[in-house]
């Protein structure tokens, strides 16, 4: 007999099983640790409410801890037949504890298990993204400290516009990346609601569970209520995080687009270290900015990931649907993409060098005309419009 939680001894078509499981058995690997955390809180709660003895609670918690460590060590992995991490963990419990393993599922469903595991995962992920973002901000600050004095033109419409500097350029991006924290916080807040105890989506009539207890065990700020809100909210913290990650990657994509432009022979404002530029198989002279092009490309694909998450829940009727399972793939891909791109950006930013002399050579003196008009306003007390005209006439 298989270890599926809903197994009733009826045969299952292998093709249907493979299709419905999809990549879930592999994707869920990253959720094991969080399902274990939530299972431990659930077991404690069942003990507190009198559904498990103190000894049963101890045995279940100790075994769940071992199962978590064994998974981390690679001793076991989720099999396709088990479908997902929830089933696999319960199967492990049964292997270790026999009958007692079956007591853990009282008052819960995979529908609330997947919600709670995802939320614990999202909270941890958001803190990783914040750390990785801070590291990029630090590398931009280093660039500003070391090369910030280099004067470069500021551009509008890709035309030289006003005097600027490497410091201004780098710190603009640093500031925007920091501002994205507000979006990450919004996602964190949505993920910080406890869905556990909503079970399949309609609670546990006939059982007296203490949902507040698991909320405090798992450090959720609130128990999500009413229970019918829980399944409706699947995908919201996820798509909010996706939006935040898209914004972060957009900033990095624009930073990269600048660097690609600055590294052209025509601009030649930036030199890329040999170790971060790539060559051509036909043109011996080429040093290409592939790393920055790919950062830009990831920022484009991130939008597709976000759209894949958002689209899934639109027009879906309330309650759990298996469609929701497919949120995980674009979500995990987007998270991995973002962390990888943040790390490579931090790494590559330390290896670019602005050429101060070249910046001087390509700077058109006309970028000082607005300043000249300001000087006239202050020295002659005329209106800005009049000063603008005078400077314009002098330069025709
Ligand atoms: N893998 C499923 C998901 O991510 C877990 C929940 C399955 N629930 C169910 N009723 N089939 O949504």
Short mmCIF file of C-alpha atoms and ligand atoms in Angstrom, two decimals:
data_model
loop_
_atom_site.label_atom_id
_atom_site.label_comp_id
_atom_site.label_asym_id
_atom_site.label_seq_id
_atom_site.Cartn_x
_atom_site.Cartn_y
_atom_site.Cartn_z
CA UNK A 1 0.00 0.00 0.00
CA UNK A 2 1.27 3.49 -0.79
CA UNK A 3 1.90 6.09 1.86
CA UNK A 4 -0.47 8.68 0.42
CA UNK A 5 -2.52 10.33 3.17
CA UNK A 6 -5.75 9.88 1.30
CA UNK A 7 -5.05 6.25 0.39
CA UNK A 8 -8.16 4.13 0.68
CA UNK A 9 -6.78 1.02 -0.97
CA UNK A 10 -8.14 1.96 -4.41
CA UNK A 11 -5.78 1.70 -7.37
CA UNK A 12 -4.29 4.98 -8.65
CA UNK A 13 -3.46 5.49 -12.30
CA UNK A 14 0.31 6.09 -12.45
CA UNK A 15 -0.02 8.62 -15.26
CA UNK A 16 -2.56 10.64 -13.30
CA UNK A 17 -0.41 10.46 -10.20
CA UNK A 18 2.65 11.72 -12.07
CA UNK A 19 0.67 14.53 -13.65
CA UNK A 20 -1.01 15.69 -10.46
CA UNK A 21 2.18 15.55 -8.43
CA UNK A 22 4.21 17.29 -11.12
CA UNK A 23 7.41 18.67 -9.61
CA UNK A 24 5.90 19.01 -6.16
CA UNK A 25 7.82 16.15 -4.59
CA UNK A 26 11.08 17.89 -5.53
CA UNK A 27 9.92 21.44 -4.90
CA UNK A 28 8.62 20.57 -1.44
CA UNK A 29 12.08 19.64 -0.30
CA UNK A 30 12.65 23.22 0.86
CA UNK A 31 9.40 23.14 2.87
CA UNK A 32 10.27 20.05 4.94
CA UNK A 33 11.98 22.05 7.68
CA UNK A 34 8.99 24.39 7.96
CA UNK A 35 6.38 21.63 7.92
CA UNK A 36 8.33 20.03 10.78
CA UNK A 37 8.28 23.30 12.74
CA UNK A 38 4.54 23.63 12.22
CA UNK A 39 3.96 19.94 13.04
CA UNK A 40 5.82 20.34 16.32
CA UNK A 41 3.65 23.35 17.24
CA UNK A 42 0.54 21.38 16.25
CA UNK A 43 1.58 18.40 18.40
CA UNK A 44 2.21 20.67 21.40
CA UNK A 45 -1.22 22.20 20.88
CA UNK A 46 -2.89 18.76 20.67
CA UNK A 47 -1.17 17.88 23.94
CA UNK A 48 -2.31 21.08 25.61
CA UNK A 49 -5.89 20.48 24.47
CA UNK A 50 -5.86 16.92 25.87
CA UNK A 51 -5.79 15.02 22.57
CA UNK A 52 -2.29 13.60 23.18
CA UNK A 53 -0.63 12.47 26.42
CA UNK A 54 2.57 14.18 27.60
CA UNK A 55 4.51 11.08 26.67
CA UNK A 56 3.00 10.99 23.17
CA UNK A 57 3.85 14.67 22.71
CA UNK A 58 7.48 14.00 23.69
CA UNK A 59 7.81 11.01 21.39
CA UNK A 60 6.25 12.82 18.45
CA UNK A 61 8.36 15.96 18.90
CA UNK A 62 11.60 14.02 19.33
CA UNK A 63 10.86 11.95 16.26
CA UNK A 64 9.84 14.95 14.16
CA UNK A 65 13.14 16.59 15.12
CA UNK A 66 15.09 13.49 14.04
CA UNK A 67 13.10 13.28 10.78
CA UNK A 68 13.98 16.92 10.05
CA UNK A 69 17.69 16.31 10.73
CA UNK A 70 17.65 13.14 8.61
CA UNK A 71 16.13 15.06 5.71
CA UNK A 72 18.73 17.80 6.03
CA UNK A 73 21.47 15.12 6.01
CA UNK A 74 20.06 13.52 2.89
CA UNK A 75 19.03 10.30 4.67
CA UNK A 76 15.60 10.47 3.08
CA UNK A 77 13.88 12.44 0.31
CA UNK A 78 10.27 12.89 -0.73
CA UNK A 79 9.23 10.28 -3.30
CA UNK A 80 6.87 10.88 -6.18
CA UNK A 81 4.40 8.41 -4.66
CA UNK A 82 4.30 10.47 -1.49
CA UNK A 83 3.27 13.55 -3.50
CA UNK A 84 4.47 16.23 -1.08
CA UNK A 85 6.40 17.03 2.08
CA UNK A 86 3.34 16.72 4.31
CA UNK A 87 2.70 13.11 3.32
CA UNK A 88 6.36 12.20 3.37
CA UNK A 89 6.85 13.50 6.90
CA UNK A 90 3.82 11.62 8.17
CA UNK A 91 5.06 8.47 6.44
CA UNK A 92 8.40 8.90 8.22
CA UNK A 93 6.58 9.33 11.53
CA UNK A 94 4.64 6.13 10.90
CA UNK A 95 7.87 4.28 10.11
CA UNK A 96 9.42 5.46 13.37
CA UNK A 97 6.40 5.28 15.68
CA UNK A 98 3.77 3.01 14.09
CA UNK A 99 0.21 3.81 15.24
CA UNK A 100 1.25 6.92 17.17
CA UNK A 101 2.38 8.57 13.92
CA UNK A 102 -1.24 8.59 12.76
CA UNK A 103 -2.28 10.78 15.70
CA UNK A 104 -0.48 13.86 14.40
CA UNK A 105 -3.02 14.62 11.68
CA UNK A 106 -5.91 15.24 14.08
CA UNK A 107 -7.45 18.62 13.33
CA UNK A 108 -5.38 19.55 10.31
CA UNK A 109 -5.34 19.06 6.56
CA UNK A 110 -2.65 19.37 3.94
CA UNK A 111 -4.51 22.50 2.88
CA UNK A 112 -3.60 24.38 6.05
CA UNK A 113 -0.27 22.56 6.33
CA UNK A 114 0.93 23.88 3.00
CA UNK A 115 -0.23 27.40 3.91
CA UNK A 116 1.61 27.42 7.21
CA UNK A 117 4.78 25.84 5.80
CA UNK A 118 4.87 28.37 2.97
CA UNK A 119 4.40 31.28 5.37
CA UNK A 120 7.22 30.15 7.62
CA UNK A 121 9.36 29.74 4.52
CA UNK A 122 8.39 33.19 3.23
CA UNK A 123 9.28 34.85 6.53
CA UNK A 124 12.75 33.30 6.46
CA UNK A 125 13.20 34.06 2.76
CA UNK A 126 12.29 37.71 3.24
CA UNK A 127 15.03 38.06 5.82
CA UNK A 128 17.52 36.43 3.41
CA UNK A 129 16.47 38.85 0.66
CA UNK A 130 16.92 41.77 3.07
CA UNK A 131 20.42 40.61 3.97
CA UNK A 132 21.40 40.11 0.32
CA UNK A 133 19.95 43.53 -0.58
CA UNK A 134 21.94 45.16 2.20
CA UNK A 135 25.11 43.60 0.79
CA UNK A 136 24.42 45.12 -2.63
CA UNK A 137 23.77 48.46 -0.93
CA UNK A 138 27.12 48.13 0.83
CA UNK A 139 28.93 47.45 -2.44
CA UNK A 140 27.29 50.53 -3.96
CA UNK A 141 28.39 52.53 -0.90
CA UNK A 142 31.93 51.21 -1.35
CA UNK A 143 31.88 52.24 -4.99
CA UNK A 144 30.64 55.69 -3.96
CA UNK A 145 33.36 55.94 -1.33
CA UNK A 146 36.17 54.85 -3.63
CA UNK A 147 35.16 56.36 -6.97
CA UNK A 148 32.33 58.71 -6.01
CA UNK A 149 34.39 61.83 -6.77
CA UNK A 150 34.51 60.96 -10.49
CA UNK A 151 32.37 63.54 -12.31
CA UNK A 152 30.08 62.02 -14.94
CA UNK A 153 27.25 63.59 -16.89
CA UNK A 154 23.72 62.96 -15.71
CA UNK A 155 21.48 61.92 -18.62
CA UNK A 156 17.85 62.53 -19.54
CA UNK A 157 16.50 61.08 -22.80
CA UNK A 158 19.98 59.56 -23.13
CA UNK A 159 21.30 63.08 -23.73
CA UNK A 160 23.80 64.75 -21.45
CA UNK A 161 21.75 66.90 -19.09
CA UNK A 162 23.38 68.01 -15.86
CA UNK A 163 26.63 67.44 -13.98
CA UNK A 164 26.52 64.36 -11.81
CA UNK A 165 28.99 61.99 -10.19
CA UNK A 166 29.63 58.33 -9.59
CA UNK A 167 28.51 58.96 -6.01
CA UNK A 168 25.16 60.35 -7.16
CA UNK A 169 24.72 57.54 -9.61
CA UNK A 170 25.58 54.73 -7.18
CA UNK A 171 23.71 56.17 -4.21
CA UNK A 172 20.53 56.65 -6.25
CA UNK A 173 20.43 52.90 -6.83
CA UNK A 174 21.42 52.15 -3.23
CA UNK A 175 18.58 54.31 -1.99
CA UNK A 176 16.00 52.67 -4.26
CA UNK A 177 17.10 49.19 -3.26
CA UNK A 178 16.72 50.20 0.38
CA UNK A 179 13.28 51.65 -0.29
CA UNK A 180 12.12 48.27 -1.60
CA UNK A 181 12.25 47.06 2.00
CA UNK A 182 8.81 48.60 2.47
CA UNK A 183 7.46 46.17 -0.15
CA UNK A 184 9.20 43.24 1.52
CA UNK A 185 7.65 44.29 4.81
CA UNK A 186 4.19 44.28 3.25
CA UNK A 187 4.69 40.70 2.15
CA UNK A 188 6.06 39.78 5.60
CA UNK A 189 2.95 41.17 7.22
CA UNK A 190 0.69 39.06 5.00
CA UNK A 191 2.79 35.99 5.71
CA UNK A 192 2.63 36.64 9.42
CA UNK A 193 -0.94 35.33 9.89
CA UNK A 194 -1.47 31.83 11.25
CA UNK A 195 -3.64 29.63 8.99
CA UNK A 196 -3.07 26.47 11.06
CA UNK A 197 -6.31 25.06 12.42
CA UNK A 198 -8.32 26.16 9.40
CA UNK A 199 -7.74 22.56 8.25
CA UNK A 200 -9.27 21.98 4.81
CA UNK A 201 -10.54 25.57 4.91
CA UNK A 202 -13.58 25.22 7.16
CA UNK A 203 -12.09 24.59 10.59
CA UNK A 204 -12.57 21.50 12.74
CA UNK A 205 -16.17 21.26 13.93
CA UNK A 206 -16.39 18.84 16.84
CA UNK A 207 -12.82 19.45 18.03
CA UNK A 208 -11.68 22.09 20.46
CA UNK A 209 -8.33 23.29 19.19
CA UNK A 210 -6.32 26.25 20.49
CA UNK A 211 -5.28 28.18 17.41
CA UNK A 212 -3.89 31.05 19.50
CA UNK A 213 -1.43 28.59 21.01
CA UNK A 214 0.07 27.58 17.67
CA UNK A 215 0.14 31.26 16.64
CA UNK A 216 2.30 32.09 19.60
CA UNK A 217 4.46 28.93 19.24
CA UNK A 218 5.20 29.87 15.62
CA UNK A 219 5.49 33.60 16.40
CA UNK A 220 2.67 34.67 14.12
CA UNK A 221 1.30 38.11 14.96
CA UNK A 222 -2.29 36.94 14.49
CA UNK A 223 -4.45 33.88 14.03
CA UNK A 224 -6.05 34.16 10.61
CA UNK A 225 -9.81 34.37 10.92
CA UNK A 226 -12.40 33.49 9.86
CA UNK A 227 -11.13 30.11 8.67
CA UNK A 228 -12.57 30.74 5.21
CA UNK A 229 -10.07 33.60 4.73
CA UNK A 230 -7.13 31.21 4.89
CA UNK A 231 -7.48 29.55 1.50
CA UNK A 232 -8.59 32.83 -0.08
CA UNK A 233 -5.27 34.31 1.01
CA UNK A 234 -3.08 31.65 -0.58
CA UNK A 235 -0.94 33.42 -3.12
CA UNK A 236 -1.28 36.90 -1.60
CA UNK A 237 1.87 37.04 0.49
CA UNK A 238 3.50 35.17 -2.40
CA UNK A 239 2.44 37.64 -5.11
CA UNK A 240 3.24 40.59 -2.84
CA UNK A 241 6.71 39.18 -2.33
CA UNK A 242 6.95 38.57 -6.08
CA UNK A 243 6.14 42.24 -6.69
CA UNK A 244 8.82 43.30 -4.20
CA UNK A 245 11.37 41.02 -5.87
CA UNK A 246 10.44 42.34 -9.31
CA UNK A 247 11.09 45.88 -8.04
CA UNK A 248 14.47 44.87 -6.62
CA UNK A 249 15.43 43.14 -9.86
CA UNK A 250 14.16 46.11 -11.88
CA UNK A 251 16.56 48.35 -9.98
CA UNK A 252 19.39 45.91 -10.62
CA UNK A 253 18.35 45.59 -14.28
CA UNK A 254 18.51 49.35 -14.76
CA UNK A 255 21.84 49.55 -12.96
CA UNK A 256 23.09 46.84 -15.32
CA UNK A 257 21.72 48.58 -18.40
CA UNK A 258 23.71 51.67 -17.38
CA UNK A 259 26.87 49.65 -16.93
CA UNK A 260 26.44 47.95 -20.33
CA UNK A 261 26.07 51.38 -21.92
CA UNK A 262 28.94 52.92 -19.95
CA UNK A 263 31.18 50.02 -21.02
CA UNK A 264 30.71 50.59 -24.77
CA UNK A 265 33.62 51.96 -26.79
CA UNK A 266 31.53 55.08 -27.48
CA UNK A 267 31.04 55.91 -23.81
CA UNK A 268 34.02 54.04 -22.34
CA UNK A 269 33.17 55.50 -18.94
CA UNK A 270 33.53 52.16 -17.25
CA UNK A 271 36.19 49.48 -17.46
CA UNK A 272 35.12 45.97 -16.57
CA UNK A 273 37.68 43.82 -14.85
CA UNK A 274 38.98 41.04 -17.10
CA UNK A 275 37.74 38.57 -14.56
CA UNK A 276 34.12 39.63 -14.95
CA UNK A 277 33.94 40.31 -18.67
CA UNK A 278 33.55 37.54 -21.18
CA UNK A 279 35.22 36.95 -24.54
CA UNK A 280 34.03 36.12 -28.03
CA UNK A 281 34.75 32.91 -29.91
CA UNK A 282 35.48 34.84 -33.12
CA UNK A 283 36.63 38.35 -32.18
CA UNK A 284 39.81 38.25 -30.14
CA UNK A 285 39.45 41.83 -28.90
CA UNK A 286 36.03 41.43 -27.28
CA UNK A 287 35.40 41.94 -23.55
CA UNK A 288 31.67 41.68 -23.12
CA UNK A 289 29.49 42.68 -20.17
CA UNK A 290 27.52 39.38 -20.21
CA UNK A 291 27.13 39.35 -16.46
CA UNK A 292 25.25 42.66 -16.50
CA UNK A 293 23.22 41.65 -19.55
CA UNK A 294 22.07 38.54 -17.73
CA UNK A 295 21.17 40.49 -14.60
CA UNK A 296 18.99 42.64 -16.85
CA UNK A 297 17.50 39.52 -18.46
CA UNK A 298 16.67 38.01 -15.07
CA UNK A 299 14.85 41.19 -14.18
CA UNK A 300 12.71 40.71 -17.29
CA UNK A 301 11.96 37.07 -16.57
CA UNK A 302 11.08 37.92 -12.98
CA UNK A 303 8.02 39.71 -14.28
CA UNK A 304 6.87 36.52 -15.98
CA UNK A 305 7.28 34.63 -12.68
CA UNK A 306 5.22 37.25 -10.88
CA UNK A 307 2.53 37.11 -13.55
CA UNK A 308 2.40 33.31 -13.29
CA UNK A 309 1.72 33.61 -9.55
CA UNK A 310 -0.88 36.35 -9.88
CA UNK A 311 -2.75 34.73 -12.75
CA UNK A 312 -3.30 31.45 -10.91
CA UNK A 313 -5.72 32.77 -8.33
CA UNK A 314 -7.66 35.15 -10.50
CA UNK A 315 -11.28 34.02 -11.07
CA UNK A 316 -10.79 30.90 -8.95
CA UNK A 317 -13.78 30.10 -6.74
CA UNK A 318 -13.22 30.15 -2.98
CA UNK A 319 -11.74 27.24 -1.05
CA UNK A 320 -8.77 25.04 -1.85
CA UNK A 321 -8.06 24.00 -5.43
CA UNK A 322 -5.15 21.95 -6.68
CA UNK A 323 -4.30 24.80 -9.07
CA UNK A 324 -2.73 26.51 -6.05
CA UNK A 325 0.04 23.94 -6.02
CA UNK A 326 1.48 25.51 -9.18
CA UNK A 327 2.24 28.76 -7.32
CA UNK A 328 5.30 27.13 -5.84
CA UNK A 329 7.25 26.68 -9.04
CA UNK A 330 7.36 30.32 -10.22
CA UNK A 331 7.62 31.50 -6.61
CA UNK A 332 10.67 29.40 -5.78
CA UNK A 333 12.21 30.18 -9.16
CA UNK A 334 11.77 33.91 -8.56
CA UNK A 335 13.18 33.73 -5.04
CA UNK A 336 16.22 31.73 -6.19
CA UNK A 337 16.67 34.06 -9.13
CA UNK A 338 16.59 37.13 -6.90
CA UNK A 339 19.07 35.77 -4.37
CA UNK A 340 21.42 34.67 -7.15
CA UNK A 341 21.20 38.03 -8.92
CA UNK A 342 21.71 40.02 -5.70
CA UNK A 343 24.81 37.95 -4.93
CA UNK A 344 26.33 38.27 -8.41
CA UNK A 345 25.58 42.01 -8.48
CA UNK A 346 27.39 42.49 -5.19
CA UNK A 347 30.31 40.49 -6.55
CA UNK A 348 30.52 42.24 -9.93
CA UNK A 349 30.09 45.77 -8.58
CA UNK A 350 33.42 45.45 -6.80
CA UNK A 351 35.09 44.93 -10.18
CA UNK A 352 34.07 47.96 -12.20
CA UNK A 353 36.19 51.02 -12.61
CA UNK A 354 35.14 54.48 -13.77
CA UNK A 355 37.61 56.34 -15.98
CA UNK A 356 37.78 59.92 -14.64
CA UNK A 357 39.79 61.27 -17.59
CA UNK A 358 37.46 59.74 -20.16
CA UNK A 359 34.46 61.11 -18.23
CA UNK A 360 36.00 64.59 -18.53
CA UNK A 361 36.71 64.12 -22.23
CA UNK A 362 33.18 63.12 -23.17
CA UNK A 363 31.43 65.67 -20.99
CA UNK A 364 29.79 68.43 -23.02
CA UNK A 365 30.30 71.78 -21.24
CA UNK A 366 26.68 72.63 -22.04
CA UNK A 367 25.60 70.57 -19.04
CA UNK A 368 26.50 73.62 -16.92
CA UNK A 369 23.95 75.93 -18.58
CA UNK A 370 21.28 75.50 -15.95
CA UNK A 371 23.88 76.43 -13.32
CA UNK A 372 24.79 79.54 -15.32
CA UNK A 373 21.14 80.55 -15.38
CA UNK A 374 20.89 80.04 -11.60
CA UNK A 375 23.99 82.24 -11.16
CA UNK A 376 22.36 85.03 -13.19
CA UNK A 377 19.15 84.82 -11.13
CA UNK A 378 21.18 85.25 -7.95
CA UNK A 379 23.61 87.90 -9.15
CA UNK A 380 21.13 90.04 -11.12
CA UNK A 381 17.84 89.39 -9.40
CA UNK A 382 16.13 88.52 -12.71
CA UNK A 383 13.53 85.79 -13.21
CA UNK A 384 14.65 82.28 -14.03
CA UNK A 385 12.84 82.51 -17.40
CA UNK A 386 14.85 85.66 -18.32
CA UNK A 387 18.12 84.07 -17.19
CA UNK A 388 17.30 80.94 -19.19
CA UNK A 389 16.81 83.05 -22.34
CA UNK A 390 20.07 84.95 -21.87
CA UNK A 391 22.09 81.77 -21.37
CA UNK A 392 20.40 80.16 -24.35
CA UNK A 393 21.18 83.15 -26.59
CA UNK A 394 24.82 83.23 -25.51
CA UNK A 395 25.17 79.61 -26.54
CA UNK A 396 23.45 79.59 -29.92
N1 LIG B 1 0.82 20.00 -2.84
C1 LIG B 1 -0.40 20.59 -2.43
C2 LIG B 1 -0.38 22.12 -2.64
O1 LIG B 1 0.67 22.68 -2.75
C3 LIG B 1 -0.63 20.29 -0.98
C4 LIG B 1 -2.05 20.32 -0.60
C5 LIG B 1 -2.78 19.17 -1.18
N2 LIG B 1 -4.14 19.20 -0.80
C6 LIG B 1 -5.10 18.53 -1.46
N3 LIG B 1 -6.28 18.63 -1.02
N4 LIG B 1 -4.81 17.82 -2.51
O2 LIG B 1 -1.39 22.74 -2.73
#
